[in-house]
Amino acid sequence: MSDVVEQTLSVLPGLLGQHDSGARPRSAGASGRISATSRLGSLIRSITALTSKHEEEKLIQQELTSLKATVSAPNTTLRLMKECMVRLIYCEMLGYESSFGYIHAIKLAQQGNLLEKRVGYLAVSLFLHENHELLLLLVNTVVKDLQSTNLVEVCMALTIVSQIFPREMIPAVLPLIEDKLQHSKEIIRRKAVQALYKFYLIAPNQVQHIHDKFRKALCDRDAGVMAASLHIYLQMIKENSSGYKDLTGSFVTILKQVVGGKLPIDFNYHSVPAPWLQIQLLRILGLLGKDDPRTSELMYDVLDESLRRAEINHNITYAILFECVQTIYTIYPKYELLEKAAKCIGKFVLSPKINLKYLGLKALTYVIQQDPNLALQHQMTIIECLDHPDPIIKRETLELLYRITNGQNVIVIVQKILDYLKESKEEYAIMNFVGKVAELAEKYSPSNEWFIQTMNAVFSVGGDVVHPDIPNNFLRLLAEGFDDGKEDGQLRMYAVQSYLALLEEEDALYPQKFLQVMSWVLGEYSSLVTDVDPEVILTKLHSLLKKTFVTSETKAWIMAAITKIASHTSCSKTVDKLIQEFSNSLDTCMRQYAFELKHLCEDKALMKNLLPFDACCNDMVVDASLSFLDGFVAEGLGRGAAPYKPHHQRQEEKLSQEKALNFEPYGLSLASSMSSSGITGRQSPTGLSFGSDTSGNSAETGHKETNTLKLEGVRKLWGKEGYLPKKENKVGKENETQTVSCGSLLAGQVGDPPALQSDQVASLSEEDKEKQQLASTLFIGLGSSAGVSLMGKADTATQKFKRKSKINETQNIEEASGFQNSAASDFGPLLDTVPADIGDCEGNICTRLRKASLGSSDTVEDNLAFETPQSLKESDLDDRLSDSRLSQSSLFADSNIEIFQPSPSSQWESASKTPLIPSLPEELEELTHSEVAELCQSDALALYLCKVWTDDSLLLTVFVSNKTTSAFNAVNLVFEEAEQFQILESPTYHFPVIEAQSVERCQKCVWMNKICTQGVLSGSVDYQSEMETHLEFSITLSLLDFIRPMAITTEDFGKLWLSLSNDVKQNIKMPSSQDSLPAALNTLQQKLKLHIVDIIGNEGILACQLLPSVPCLLHCRTHSGMLAVWFRSPCSALPDGLLYQCQKVMEES
Amino acid sequence: IHFILLFSRQGKLRLQKWYMTLPDKEKKKIIREIIQIILSRNQKTSSFVDWKDLKLVYKRYASLYFCCAIEEQDNELLTLEVIHRYVELLDRYFGNVCELDIIFNFEKAYFILDEFIIGGEVQETSKRSAVKAIEDSDMLQE
């Protein structure tokens, strides 16, 4: 293996003897060796000295008890605490519960010095999981450490953040981490990118606004930072490859540089430059180039080079080659590359190293559908692998065969897979392959007998892990039949015969699903077989019913089958016996079935009607409204019975009753007192002011759940249960007489397993022949001529069992389910005429019910919302913008922006001096914009400003007007950099020349970087006339300039609401002029450019966004003249800013 | 990478790192199952095992097994090299690493792992800087 390893091996023997003496005095210089003498060391040693599992348990319990006493003692030093933590981690690893220490781990991370902190953080990352309640307590520490000036502390905080961090608290650290992207140390930048990657994974919408920062990270001068950013890109491209096509060039260039060895030498791994980076890039390229000839074009060269460069005989180069091959076959194909890749696969497959062989097979499986000829080339190897002793190779080979199956080789391949399945015990593998066999059988079946037999094998091997679709599809296939009626009959008959034969065996145990299938088929089609007495079948089914291994679900199927058979026999002893037997069964379901059967048997005509022969696919007309019961109901009501209430209504009433009468004397009085005291003024997010009076707004309740501190969970840790550590089964074996082995880790490193003895195989010519034969059967139909058309799953021509008409079928099911649905609620178990579709029916019922309930709530909402003006709800962007244009003056009246009300005199003055009143070009004129106002002027120049509120930015249009009679050359307009604002593109603008008496225009798009209610953007104009001249100006920008309505649906609003965590609540007094909610919201909509999402009763939701894309959601509710506004946004400052604006607007109106 | 386990030939767990959230009970069950699967494997077989819908990639160094669970579409060989790189890092840090080093200084082994793999993704491929990061923090504490 590696050189390092070899070198270390030579040093070993001398060290081996020393370990027994405990502490090992080694000069290697690594710190921490001493700790072997510490208490941890003695703990470990005493554990290894023990002989039984029981003793170990005792010792550890002892240790845990003493640890618990130590950590909870107030005078424990942090240093000791650190020691304890390490021992706790050790106990936890051995499988003992040590949750009492979790809180102390957090404390240690918070209070300790660097070393202690590090252990604290480590313990936290090992003990806690992402949704652990205690994790919230860590947030403060992380924030503090992120702000620390000590690099190591920052590193630790970033490391923990990128491992576990509560999603709700991301906004608290996000800005800090964003700052770190500009840090001078590359390790900090890299870890910051990692943390952002983590955030992207758990809450993608919270980091949406920093996508451009990812781009910066991609261009970072340090390769480590760049590599870290690739994780984010791989993820984003996986989700949406079309959005990042423009980066293809960059990725290709990076890969070129990496492959060309341009990276620092310490990124090399066994003299291969940055293999992890290469593979990451290859994957990204594969995703980008998929089905895209133009993008693929860009990467052909670099892929070719990667293939060429990866020559060294080492695992890592093979890993790269494998990835290259996959990418080449994923992107738009190019012939030469495919050829090279195929050669590579060949090398892999033929390799004597078993790991490589496996990878070769995996690659082959991946490409086989594009290039079936490759399978032909390697057929002998594939055959060999079929009998390989390593199960993973065998499995991959079968996977490969599955992909090359066609009508001609299906029998052999299915046989091979079934053979494998019979030996395999792994549930997951069985599930996987059983599905595949069923699919192949359905698609390529050569004959009825084979099909039925294969399916029998599937059901008996698959047992009860088979996917429910398999029996359902199978039965549907039987029931619906094919285009050829005669064929149908034969298939069904064969099925019946084979099942009867199977049931003949007395003691056979069949899986439940198989029994269900059998009984359904027998029930439906047994009458097709004329030479068997129905009595015989009934007896068999009857005996099945009495078996103990049959579950009650299966019994239901069997009973249905018996009922069906009974319907076309005149009278049967077995049925009578059965009715008698089960009429007093303890199983209520069975008793019900027996009674049903009994009644049906008494009325043969009804029975025939109810259970027509071979009509399971036909529609059944059912009076779903149960109108025939109307008389009965009316009679009942007449006698004074209570009217029927549906379940949800009863539940609601029950709830409201509970509200009215509170029998608990001290229950939850806290919340109500808080709501009364906290009606005005800012409220903390957990001060639940909406006590009992709120309508069940789902968003609110969701919020309650996420933001209230979950006390129950915490209490447990200190409560009684916490002191009684649960006894858990210990991991490990009984023989604990294990002496710690002393050999160097790298000592006996197991080399790659020796070559498969393929030479041996060659010598056995007999065996060889057999294999040749197998090959010819397996790879038949894969020839170059037949190959392509036969491959792939789109191959419908050879599909044997073609479904009839799908639409019809689904309708049937739906109707059937409708029937079941309506009937089931009142009648209990009905005789099931379509048991084959039970699964689907249930599914449908669920969705139907859901739909129904949704529908009803919709209508409720509609009713509530009827007072909302329709126009208001549907007003689109333009309308709103024009609204806001009308109200501009009021919008900015308070913001001290004089430019909007230039004093008449100055206007007059400028007008008189220069006839140059600038105006917007036509294309901007259509957008909402402010009036053109003067910014400043000198003798020679005048500056005017117009704000244009475009959808995606604030467009500042500055007009520079030359008042003199001579032209100015080289006029430079420069905006000073402001903290709050970001000017897209460059902050300067250069006018080459401004003619005399003319106006030039410059436009800049601006975003708000840091939220403030108002900020000043200043700048200056330099121009050259007789002398150098400089003119300064400043522009006041308000937060509202950057707010745009956000059009989202109520549903999206709900989702977004739950994902946001910064919230601000405030009650605002509503002016008398607009005391209704719609009026107030209308005002807000017009003046703050908000989007009204929905208004329901006295509640309304609004949404807006701060450019470029920071959303802010509002929830408003009116009560007694107050407007309770609740903001939520990923950015903490935004709600404050908006709240201020809201207050102002409401005061003014 | 979904999780990494280090265990000895005797089936004793030496290190565990999970990059997925699972209840403790489940974890224990998985650990027991995996240790059993891998220890029962023949030395001549490949380094990969199918396990549920994941793949286990393992390698033995002296008496210690290193095992990673990866997804179907991940690159097995590369994972094998991840393991090897981790061993190299340990070797570099401890100077001639052996199982005892990991037993007695398992927290150090965790620190190195955290420097190398975060959230299941390989982060620091430069050996020098990974070890340096650990040594830096070691220095500061003294």
PDB file of C-alpha atoms in Angstrom, chain A residues 430-611:
ATOM      1  CA  ILE A 430     -35.141 -10.276  -1.659  1.00  0.00           C
ATOM      2  CA  MET A 431     -37.448  -7.330  -1.843  1.00  0.00           C
ATOM      3  CA  ASN A 432     -35.374  -5.788  -4.576  1.00  0.00           C
ATOM      4  CA  PHE A 433     -35.030  -8.829  -6.771  1.00  0.00           C
ATOM      5  CA  VAL A 434     -38.529 -10.166  -6.309  1.00  0.00           C
ATOM      6  CA  GLY A 435     -39.830  -6.938  -7.756  1.00  0.00           C
ATOM      7  CA  LYS A 436     -37.493  -7.280 -10.680  1.00  0.00           C
ATOM      8  CA  VAL A 437     -38.498 -10.835 -11.410  1.00  0.00           C
ATOM      9  CA  ALA A 438     -42.151  -9.891 -11.334  1.00  0.00           C
ATOM     10  CA  GLU A 439     -41.450  -7.074 -13.735  1.00  0.00           C
ATOM     11  CA  LEU A 440     -39.508  -9.297 -16.122  1.00  0.00           C
ATOM     12  CA  ALA A 441     -42.110 -12.018 -15.966  1.00  0.00           C
ATOM     13  CA  GLU A 442     -44.856  -9.641 -16.838  1.00  0.00           C
ATOM     14  CA  LYS A 443     -42.896  -8.055 -19.622  1.00  0.00           C
ATOM     15  CA  TYR A 444     -41.275 -10.949 -21.418  1.00  0.00           C
ATOM     16  CA  SER A 445     -43.179 -14.036 -20.398  1.00  0.00           C
ATOM     17  CA  PRO A 446     -42.913 -16.683 -23.117  1.00  0.00           C
ATOM     18  CA  SER A 447     -45.854 -18.787 -21.964  1.00  0.00           C
ATOM     19  CA  ASN A 448     -48.743 -18.902 -19.550  1.00  0.00           C
ATOM     20  CA  GLU A 449     -47.399 -21.835 -17.590  1.00  0.00           C
ATOM     21  CA  TRP A 450     -44.054 -20.215 -17.159  1.00  0.00           C
ATOM     22  CA  PHE A 451     -45.621 -16.975 -16.079  1.00  0.00           C
ATOM     23  CA  ILE A 452     -47.808 -18.547 -13.437  1.00  0.00           C
ATOM     24  CA  GLN A 453     -44.996 -20.686 -12.160  1.00  0.00           C
ATOM     25  CA  THR A 454     -42.615 -17.783 -11.974  1.00  0.00           C
ATOM     26  CA  MET A 455     -45.143 -15.746 -10.112  1.00  0.00           C
ATOM     27  CA  ASN A 456     -45.693 -18.630  -7.745  1.00  0.00           C
ATOM     28  CA  ALA A 457     -41.983 -18.663  -7.085  1.00  0.00           C
ATOM     29  CA  VAL A 458     -42.023 -14.927  -6.553  1.00  0.00           C
ATOM     30  CA  PHE A 459     -44.770 -15.190  -3.977  1.00  0.00           C
ATOM     31  CA  SER A 460     -43.322 -18.091  -2.127  1.00  0.00           C
ATOM     32  CA  VAL A 461     -39.760 -16.771  -2.069  1.00  0.00           C
ATOM     33  CA  GLY A 462     -40.725 -13.193  -1.505  1.00  0.00           C
ATOM     34  CA  GLY A 463     -42.916 -14.149   1.385  1.00  0.00           C
ATOM     35  CA  ASP A 464     -44.452 -11.195   3.073  1.00  0.00           C
ATOM     36  CA  VAL A 465     -41.784  -8.722   2.154  1.00  0.00           C
ATOM     37  CA  VAL A 466     -43.000  -8.439  -1.418  1.00  0.00           C
ATOM     38  CA  HIS A 467     -44.152  -5.021  -2.349  1.00  0.00           C
ATOM     39  CA  PRO A 468     -47.962  -4.852  -2.242  1.00  0.00           C
ATOM     40  CA  ASP A 469     -47.962  -3.728  -5.862  1.00  0.00           C
ATOM     41  CA  ILE A 470     -46.821  -7.129  -7.009  1.00  0.00           C
ATOM     42  CA  PRO A 471     -49.877  -9.151  -5.976  1.00  0.00           C
ATOM     43  CA  ASN A 472     -52.138  -6.285  -6.933  1.00  0.00           C
ATOM     44  CA  ASN A 473     -50.674  -6.014 -10.405  1.00  0.00           C
ATOM     45  CA  PHE A 474     -50.744  -9.717 -10.861  1.00  0.00           C
ATOM     46  CA  LEU A 475     -54.387 -10.025  -9.947  1.00  0.00           C
ATOM     47  CA  ARG A 476     -55.330  -7.069 -12.022  1.00  0.00           C
ATOM     48  CA  LEU A 477     -53.578  -8.639 -14.953  1.00  0.00           C
ATOM     49  CA  LEU A 478     -55.554 -11.809 -14.486  1.00  0.00           C
ATOM     50  CA  ALA A 479     -58.813  -9.993 -14.011  1.00  0.00           C
ATOM     51  CA  GLU A 480     -58.562  -7.556 -16.861  1.00  0.00           C
ATOM     52  CA  GLY A 481     -57.173 -10.078 -19.275  1.00  0.00           C
ATOM     53  CA  PHE A 482     -55.664  -9.305 -22.615  1.00  0.00           C
ATOM     54  CA  ASP A 483     -57.036  -8.618 -26.005  1.00  0.00           C
ATOM     55  CA  ASP A 484     -57.388 -12.284 -26.698  1.00  0.00           C
ATOM     56  CA  GLY A 485     -60.206 -13.849 -24.704  1.00  0.00           C
ATOM     57  CA  LYS A 486     -59.116 -17.417 -25.265  1.00  0.00           C
ATOM     58  CA  GLU A 487     -55.667 -16.695 -23.926  1.00  0.00           C
ATOM     59  CA  ASP A 488     -57.223 -15.163 -20.844  1.00  0.00           C
ATOM     60  CA  GLY A 489     -59.221 -18.243 -20.120  1.00  0.00           C
ATOM     61  CA  GLN A 490     -56.190 -20.455 -20.447  1.00  0.00           C
ATOM     62  CA  LEU A 491     -54.099 -18.340 -18.169  1.00  0.00           C
ATOM     63  CA  ARG A 492     -56.771 -18.243 -15.509  1.00  0.00           C
ATOM     64  CA  MET A 493     -57.422 -21.914 -15.790  1.00  0.00           C
ATOM     65  CA  TYR A 494     -53.771 -22.688 -15.475  1.00  0.00           C
ATOM     66  CA  ALA A 495     -53.543 -20.476 -12.434  1.00  0.00           C
ATOM     67  CA  VAL A 496     -56.447 -22.248 -10.761  1.00  0.00           C
ATOM     68  CA  GLN A 497     -54.952 -25.637 -11.529  1.00  0.00           C
ATOM     69  CA  SER A 498     -51.546 -24.746 -10.204  1.00  0.00           C
ATOM     70  CA  TYR A 499     -52.981 -23.363  -6.989  1.00  0.00           C
ATOM     71  CA  LEU A 500     -55.097 -26.413  -6.453  1.00  0.00           C
ATOM     72  CA  ALA A 501     -51.992 -28.491  -6.881  1.00  0.00           C
ATOM     73  CA  LEU A 502     -50.140 -26.358  -4.378  1.00  0.00           C
ATOM     74  CA  LEU A 503     -52.915 -26.607  -1.836  1.00  0.00           C
ATOM     75  CA  GLU A 504     -52.892 -30.349  -2.273  1.00  0.00           C
ATOM     76  CA  GLU A 505     -49.771 -30.549  -0.151  1.00  0.00           C
ATOM     77  CA  GLU A 506     -50.996 -30.790   3.348  1.00  0.00           C
ATOM     78  CA  ASP A 507     -48.285 -29.257   5.461  1.00  0.00           C
ATOM     79  CA  ALA A 508     -46.951 -26.614   3.147  1.00  0.00           C
ATOM     80  CA  LEU A 509     -46.603 -23.193   4.671  1.00  0.00           C
ATOM     81  CA  TYR A 510     -47.290 -20.414   2.254  1.00  0.00           C
ATOM     82  CA  PRO A 511     -46.782 -16.723   2.887  1.00  0.00           C
ATOM     83  CA  GLN A 512     -49.936 -14.775   3.629  1.00  0.00           C
ATOM     84  CA  LYS A 513     -49.812 -12.723   0.478  1.00  0.00           C
ATOM     85  CA  PHE A 514     -49.558 -15.868  -1.584  1.00  0.00           C
ATOM     86  CA  LEU A 515     -52.555 -17.370   0.164  1.00  0.00           C
ATOM     87  CA  GLN A 516     -54.508 -14.221  -0.484  1.00  0.00           C
ATOM     88  CA  VAL A 517     -53.698 -14.347  -4.155  1.00  0.00           C
ATOM     89  CA  MET A 518     -54.639 -17.998  -4.319  1.00  0.00           C
ATOM     90  CA  SER A 519     -57.951 -17.549  -2.597  1.00  0.00           C
ATOM     91  CA  TRP A 520     -58.903 -14.642  -4.784  1.00  0.00           C
ATOM     92  CA  VAL A 521     -58.114 -16.534  -7.946  1.00  0.00           C
ATOM     93  CA  LEU A 522     -59.944 -19.618  -6.732  1.00  0.00           C
ATOM     94  CA  GLY A 523     -62.949 -17.545  -5.770  1.00  0.00           C
ATOM     95  CA  GLU A 524     -63.135 -15.836  -9.107  1.00  0.00           C
ATOM     96  CA  TYR A 525     -62.112 -18.457 -11.566  1.00  0.00           C
ATOM     97  CA  SER A 526     -62.420 -21.888 -10.046  1.00  0.00           C
ATOM     98  CA  SER A 527     -65.599 -22.512 -12.017  1.00  0.00           C
ATOM     99  CA  LEU A 528     -63.549 -22.371 -15.216  1.00  0.00           C
ATOM    100  CA  VAL A 529     -62.097 -25.690 -14.301  1.00  0.00           C
ATOM    101  CA  THR A 530     -64.906 -28.074 -14.997  1.00  0.00           C
ATOM    102  CA  ASP A 531     -63.330 -31.312 -13.929  1.00  0.00           C
ATOM    103  CA  VAL A 532     -62.957 -30.349 -10.297  1.00  0.00           C
ATOM    104  CA  ASP A 533     -65.863 -30.485  -7.937  1.00  0.00           C
ATOM    105  CA  PRO A 534     -66.424 -27.130  -6.236  1.00  0.00           C
ATOM    106  CA  GLU A 535     -66.913 -29.079  -3.051  1.00  0.00           C
ATOM    107  CA  VAL A 536     -63.247 -30.104  -3.178  1.00  0.00           C
ATOM    108  CA  ILE A 537     -62.122 -26.536  -3.444  1.00  0.00           C
ATOM    109  CA  LEU A 538     -64.405 -25.472  -0.650  1.00  0.00           C
ATOM    110  CA  THR A 539     -63.034 -28.166   1.584  1.00  0.00           C
ATOM    111  CA  LYS A 540     -59.518 -27.001   0.921  1.00  0.00           C
ATOM    112  CA  LEU A 541     -60.344 -23.427   1.692  1.00  0.00           C
ATOM    113  CA  HIS A 542     -62.183 -24.517   4.776  1.00  0.00           C
ATOM    114  CA  SER A 543     -59.202 -26.418   6.076  1.00  0.00           C
ATOM    115  CA  LEU A 544     -57.039 -23.372   5.437  1.00  0.00           C
ATOM    116  CA  LEU A 545     -59.338 -21.306   7.613  1.00  0.00           C
ATOM    117  CA  LYS A 546     -58.670 -23.559  10.522  1.00  0.00           C
ATOM    118  CA  LYS A 547     -54.907 -23.305  10.265  1.00  0.00           C
ATOM    119  CA  THR A 548     -53.293 -21.224  12.968  1.00  0.00           C
ATOM    120  CA  PHE A 549     -50.695 -19.504  10.826  1.00  0.00           C
ATOM    121  CA  VAL A 550     -53.337 -17.833   8.700  1.00  0.00           C
ATOM    122  CA  THR A 551     -53.815 -14.231   9.723  1.00  0.00           C
ATOM    123  CA  SER A 552     -57.228 -12.682  10.055  1.00  0.00           C
ATOM    124  CA  GLU A 553     -56.656 -10.555   6.976  1.00  0.00           C
ATOM    125  CA  THR A 554     -56.040 -13.667   4.924  1.00  0.00           C
ATOM    126  CA  LYS A 555     -59.077 -15.283   6.475  1.00  0.00           C
ATOM    127  CA  ALA A 556     -61.166 -12.437   5.137  1.00  0.00           C
ATOM    128  CA  TRP A 557     -59.850 -13.142   1.662  1.00  0.00           C
ATOM    129  CA  ILE A 558     -60.606 -16.816   2.024  1.00  0.00           C
ATOM    130  CA  MET A 559     -64.128 -16.139   3.243  1.00  0.00           C
ATOM    131  CA  ALA A 560     -64.741 -13.898   0.265  1.00  0.00           C
ATOM    132  CA  ALA A 561     -63.565 -16.680  -2.010  1.00  0.00           C
ATOM    133  CA  ILE A 562     -65.850 -19.187  -0.329  1.00  0.00           C
ATOM    134  CA  THR A 563     -68.796 -16.844  -0.690  1.00  0.00           C
ATOM    135  CA  LYS A 564     -68.080 -16.435  -4.357  1.00  0.00           C
ATOM    136  CA  ILE A 565     -67.826 -20.140  -4.963  1.00  0.00           C
ATOM    137  CA  ALA A 566     -70.964 -20.740  -2.949  1.00  0.00           C
ATOM    138  CA  SER A 567     -72.832 -18.353  -5.183  1.00  0.00           C
ATOM    139  CA  HIS A 568     -72.593 -20.687  -8.138  1.00  0.00           C
ATOM    140  CA  THR A 569     -73.104 -23.964  -6.443  1.00  0.00           C
ATOM    141  CA  SER A 570     -76.590 -24.985  -5.537  1.00  0.00           C
ATOM    142  CA  CYS A 571     -75.996 -26.160  -2.041  1.00  0.00           C
ATOM    143  CA  SER A 572     -72.947 -27.365  -0.268  1.00  0.00           C
ATOM    144  CA  LYS A 573     -72.366 -29.306   2.875  1.00  0.00           C
ATOM    145  CA  THR A 574     -69.067 -27.629   3.447  1.00  0.00           C
ATOM    146  CA  VAL A 575     -70.622 -24.197   3.353  1.00  0.00           C
ATOM    147  CA  ASP A 576     -73.286 -25.210   5.819  1.00  0.00           C
ATOM    148  CA  LYS A 577     -70.705 -26.690   8.100  1.00  0.00           C
ATOM    149  CA  LEU A 578     -68.613 -23.619   7.834  1.00  0.00           C
ATOM    150  CA  ILE A 579     -71.491 -21.303   8.652  1.00  0.00           C
ATOM    151  CA  GLN A 580     -72.307 -23.361  11.661  1.00  0.00           C
ATOM    152  CA  GLU A 581     -68.749 -23.449  12.806  1.00  0.00           C
ATOM    153  CA  PHE A 582     -68.042 -19.748  12.578  1.00  0.00           C
ATOM    154  CA  SER A 583     -71.427 -18.422  13.653  1.00  0.00           C
ATOM    155  CA  ASN A 584     -70.249 -18.580  17.203  1.00  0.00           C
ATOM    156  CA  SER A 585     -66.584 -17.884  16.557  1.00  0.00           C
ATOM    157  CA  LEU A 586     -64.819 -15.612  18.995  1.00  0.00           C
ATOM    158  CA  ASP A 587     -63.406 -13.655  16.134  1.00  0.00           C
ATOM    159  CA  THR A 588     -66.101 -11.073  15.495  1.00  0.00           C
ATOM    160  CA  CYS A 589     -65.061 -10.524  11.901  1.00  0.00           C
ATOM    161  CA  MET A 590     -65.346 -14.197  11.121  1.00  0.00           C
ATOM    162  CA  ARG A 591     -68.690 -14.343  12.792  1.00  0.00           C
ATOM    163  CA  GLN A 592     -69.875 -11.406  10.732  1.00  0.00           C
ATOM    164  CA  TYR A 593     -68.738 -13.112   7.528  1.00  0.00           C
ATOM    165  CA  ALA A 594     -70.461 -16.310   8.530  1.00  0.00           C
ATOM    166  CA  PHE A 595     -73.735 -14.526   9.105  1.00  0.00           C
ATOM    167  CA  GLU A 596     -73.495 -12.687   5.857  1.00  0.00           C
ATOM    168  CA  LEU A 597     -72.847 -15.910   4.067  1.00  0.00           C
ATOM    169  CA  LYS A 598     -75.761 -17.518   5.794  1.00  0.00           C
ATOM    170  CA  HIS A 599     -78.177 -14.808   4.768  1.00  0.00           C
ATOM    171  CA  LEU A 600     -76.898 -14.799   1.242  1.00  0.00           C
ATOM    172  CA  CYS A 601     -77.268 -18.536   0.988  1.00  0.00           C
ATOM    173  CA  GLU A 602     -80.897 -18.186   1.925  1.00  0.00           C
ATOM    174  CA  ASP A 603     -81.474 -15.821  -0.946  1.00  0.00           C
ATOM    175  CA  LYS A 604     -79.726 -17.282  -3.954  1.00  0.00           C
ATOM    176  CA  ALA A 605     -81.112 -14.729  -6.358  1.00  0.00           C
ATOM    177  CA  LEU A 606     -79.661 -11.870  -4.400  1.00  0.00           C
ATOM    178  CA  MET A 607     -76.410 -13.727  -4.110  1.00  0.00           C
ATOM    179  CA  LYS A 608     -76.172 -14.241  -7.850  1.00  0.00           C
ATOM    180  CA  ASN A 609     -76.917 -10.593  -8.318  1.00  0.00           C
ATOM    181  CA  LEU A 610     -74.338  -9.497  -5.831  1.00  0.00           C
ATOM    182  CA  LEU A 611     -71.626 -11.810  -7.027  1.00  0.00           C
TER     183      LEU A 611
END
